[in-house]
Amino acid sequence: MVLHRNEDDRRRPGFGYHLKVHSFRAVTVVLAWVLIFAAFYQKPELLTGAQRALQRGIEAVGDAIPSPWGPRIEFVFREIGGLIWLQIALLISALRLGLSTFAFIARISFRNDRRP
């Protein structure tokens, strides 16, 4: 029995692509937690400063949005979202952005080196 793949199946990414994407995601999460634990033991003032800056940012956003939505958004980010989880999510996003930018620049520079 011969199965014919249609055109949509050929455009789908394969297992290798998914492995690369999900391993990158897992590495950035682990790296973020390692950085948080290292900062907790070596430089706890960094975590305190980041928490205060995030708190001021949340208050600024809440103040900039008219009532009743400003206080609601401030409450959600501060209480329900939890400041620690918001910090972790922001750190993971920053790591992914930085590492993706580095990989993009490296790919471009290596691609240009191979051209005659």
mmCIF file of C-alpha atoms in Angstrom:
data_model
loop_
_atom_site.group_PDB
_atom_site.id
_atom_site.type_symbol
_atom_site.label_atom_id
_atom_site.label_comp_id
_atom_site.label_asym_id
_atom_site.label_seq_id
_atom_site.Cartn_x
_atom_site.Cartn_y
_atom_site.Cartn_z
ATOM 1 C CA MET A 1 0.000 0.000 0.000
ATOM 2 C CA VAL A 2 1.476 3.339 -1.046
ATOM 3 C CA LEU A 3 0.560 6.429 0.879
ATOM 4 C CA HIS A 4 0.772 9.666 -0.995
ATOM 5 C CA ARG A 5 1.585 12.744 0.961
ATOM 6 C CA ASN A 6 -0.193 15.868 -0.064
ATOM 7 C CA GLU A 7 1.472 19.240 -0.388
ATOM 8 C CA ASP A 8 0.508 20.355 3.121
ATOM 9 C CA ASP A 9 2.309 17.387 4.678
ATOM 10 C CA ARG A 10 5.547 18.297 2.911
ATOM 11 C CA ARG A 11 5.460 21.814 4.345
ATOM 12 C CA ARG A 12 5.048 20.627 7.910
ATOM 13 C CA PRO A 13 8.179 20.705 10.030
ATOM 14 C CA GLY A 14 9.631 17.348 10.933
ATOM 15 C CA PHE A 15 10.646 15.782 14.200
ATOM 16 C CA GLY A 16 14.084 17.409 14.169
ATOM 17 C CA TYR A 17 12.592 20.874 14.009
ATOM 18 C CA HIS A 18 10.250 20.175 16.907
ATOM 19 C CA LEU A 19 13.107 18.684 18.916
ATOM 20 C CA LYS A 20 15.208 21.796 18.314
ATOM 21 C CA VAL A 21 12.397 24.176 19.268
ATOM 22 C CA HIS A 22 11.362 22.356 22.431
ATOM 23 C CA SER A 23 14.927 21.755 23.586
ATOM 24 C CA PHE A 24 15.575 25.504 23.189
ATOM 25 C CA ARG A 25 12.503 26.208 25.292
ATOM 26 C CA ALA A 26 13.559 23.734 27.966
ATOM 27 C CA VAL A 27 17.122 25.071 28.073
ATOM 28 C CA THR A 28 15.945 28.654 28.501
ATOM 29 C CA VAL A 29 13.636 27.687 31.379
ATOM 30 C CA VAL A 30 16.392 25.743 33.137
ATOM 31 C CA LEU A 31 18.883 28.565 32.535
ATOM 32 C CA ALA A 32 16.420 31.110 33.954
ATOM 33 C CA TRP A 33 15.981 29.057 37.144
ATOM 34 C CA VAL A 34 19.753 28.607 37.463
ATOM 35 C CA LEU A 35 20.233 32.371 37.136
ATOM 36 C CA ILE A 36 17.520 33.029 39.725
ATOM 37 C CA PHE A 37 19.054 30.594 42.222
ATOM 38 C CA ALA A 38 22.534 32.006 41.592
ATOM 39 C CA ALA A 39 21.253 35.537 42.149
ATOM 40 C CA PHE A 40 19.417 34.404 45.294
ATOM 41 C CA TYR A 41 22.653 33.125 46.844
ATOM 42 C CA GLN A 42 25.207 35.521 45.344
ATOM 43 C CA LYS A 43 23.393 38.811 44.712
ATOM 44 C CA PRO A 44 19.952 38.879 46.387
ATOM 45 C CA GLU A 45 19.847 42.649 45.931
ATOM 46 C CA LEU A 46 19.417 42.048 42.182
ATOM 47 C CA LEU A 47 16.199 40.145 42.818
ATOM 48 C CA THR A 48 14.975 42.781 45.256
ATOM 49 C CA GLY A 49 15.756 45.572 42.799
ATOM 50 C CA ALA A 50 14.033 43.714 39.966
ATOM 51 C CA GLN A 51 10.984 43.122 42.134
ATOM 52 C CA ARG A 52 10.784 46.792 43.113
ATOM 53 C CA ALA A 53 11.206 47.931 39.506
ATOM 54 C CA LEU A 54 8.486 45.549 38.370
ATOM 55 C CA GLN A 55 6.207 46.766 41.165
ATOM 56 C CA ARG A 56 6.728 50.389 40.091
ATOM 57 C CA GLY A 57 6.074 49.399 36.482
ATOM 58 C CA ILE A 58 2.823 47.676 37.389
ATOM 59 C CA GLU A 59 1.731 50.730 39.390
ATOM 60 C CA ALA A 60 2.620 53.046 36.485
ATOM 61 C CA VAL A 61 0.575 50.960 34.057
ATOM 62 C CA GLY A 62 -2.334 50.801 36.499
ATOM 63 C CA ASP A 63 -2.216 54.578 36.981
ATOM 64 C CA ALA A 64 -2.043 55.255 33.239
ATOM 65 C CA ILE A 65 -5.188 53.257 32.460
ATOM 66 C CA PRO A 66 -8.489 54.903 33.409
ATOM 67 C CA SER A 67 -10.630 53.540 36.205
ATOM 68 C CA PRO A 68 -12.039 50.893 36.674
ATOM 69 C CA TRP A 69 -9.665 48.973 34.387
ATOM 70 C CA GLY A 70 -6.413 50.413 35.776
ATOM 71 C CA PRO A 71 -6.950 49.102 39.318
ATOM 72 C CA ARG A 72 -8.217 45.787 37.956
ATOM 73 C CA ILE A 73 -5.147 45.260 35.785
ATOM 74 C CA GLU A 74 -2.881 46.291 38.653
ATOM 75 C CA PHE A 75 -4.612 43.800 40.943
ATOM 76 C CA VAL A 76 -4.331 40.975 38.429
ATOM 77 C CA PHE A 77 -0.622 41.502 37.842
ATOM 78 C CA ARG A 78 0.198 42.090 41.479
ATOM 79 C CA GLU A 79 -1.946 39.535 43.272
ATOM 80 C CA ILE A 80 -3.304 36.901 40.947
ATOM 81 C CA GLY A 81 -0.321 36.735 38.575
ATOM 82 C CA GLY A 82 2.141 36.905 41.398
ATOM 83 C CA LEU A 83 5.251 39.024 41.126
ATOM 84 C CA ILE A 84 7.654 36.089 41.234
ATOM 85 C CA TRP A 85 5.980 34.331 38.301
ATOM 86 C CA LEU A 86 5.905 37.521 36.313
ATOM 87 C CA GLN A 87 9.629 38.008 36.983
ATOM 88 C CA ILE A 88 10.395 34.460 35.894
ATOM 89 C CA ALA A 89 8.339 34.837 32.714
ATOM 90 C CA LEU A 90 10.070 38.116 31.886
ATOM 91 C CA LEU A 91 13.502 36.567 32.499
ATOM 92 C CA ILE A 92 12.686 33.594 30.279
ATOM 93 C CA SER A 93 11.427 35.944 27.552
ATOM 94 C CA ALA A 94 14.559 38.079 27.798
ATOM 95 C CA LEU A 95 16.785 34.993 27.612
ATOM 96 C CA ARG A 96 14.928 33.668 24.584
ATOM 97 C CA LEU A 97 15.108 37.027 22.856
ATOM 98 C CA GLY A 98 18.827 37.390 23.599
ATOM 99 C CA LEU A 99 19.763 33.853 22.591
ATOM 100 C CA SER A 100 17.610 34.007 19.445
ATOM 101 C CA THR A 101 19.234 37.292 18.453
ATOM 102 C CA PHE A 102 22.684 35.808 19.050
ATOM 103 C CA ALA A 103 21.822 32.724 16.970
ATOM 104 C CA PHE A 104 20.392 34.892 14.184
ATOM 105 C CA ILE A 105 23.514 37.042 14.028
ATOM 106 C CA ALA A 106 25.748 33.947 14.113
ATOM 107 C CA ARG A 107 23.785 32.324 11.264
ATOM 108 C CA ILE A 108 24.036 35.478 9.165
ATOM 109 C CA SER A 109 27.748 35.887 9.787
ATOM 110 C CA PHE A 110 28.521 32.217 9.009
ATOM 111 C CA ARG A 111 26.357 32.335 5.900
ATOM 112 C CA ASN A 112 28.226 35.398 4.624
ATOM 113 C CA ASP A 113 31.610 33.752 5.305
ATOM 114 C CA ARG A 114 30.800 30.839 2.975
ATOM 115 C CA ARG A 115 29.884 33.003 0.016
ATOM 116 C CA PRO A 116 32.655 33.647 -2.554
#
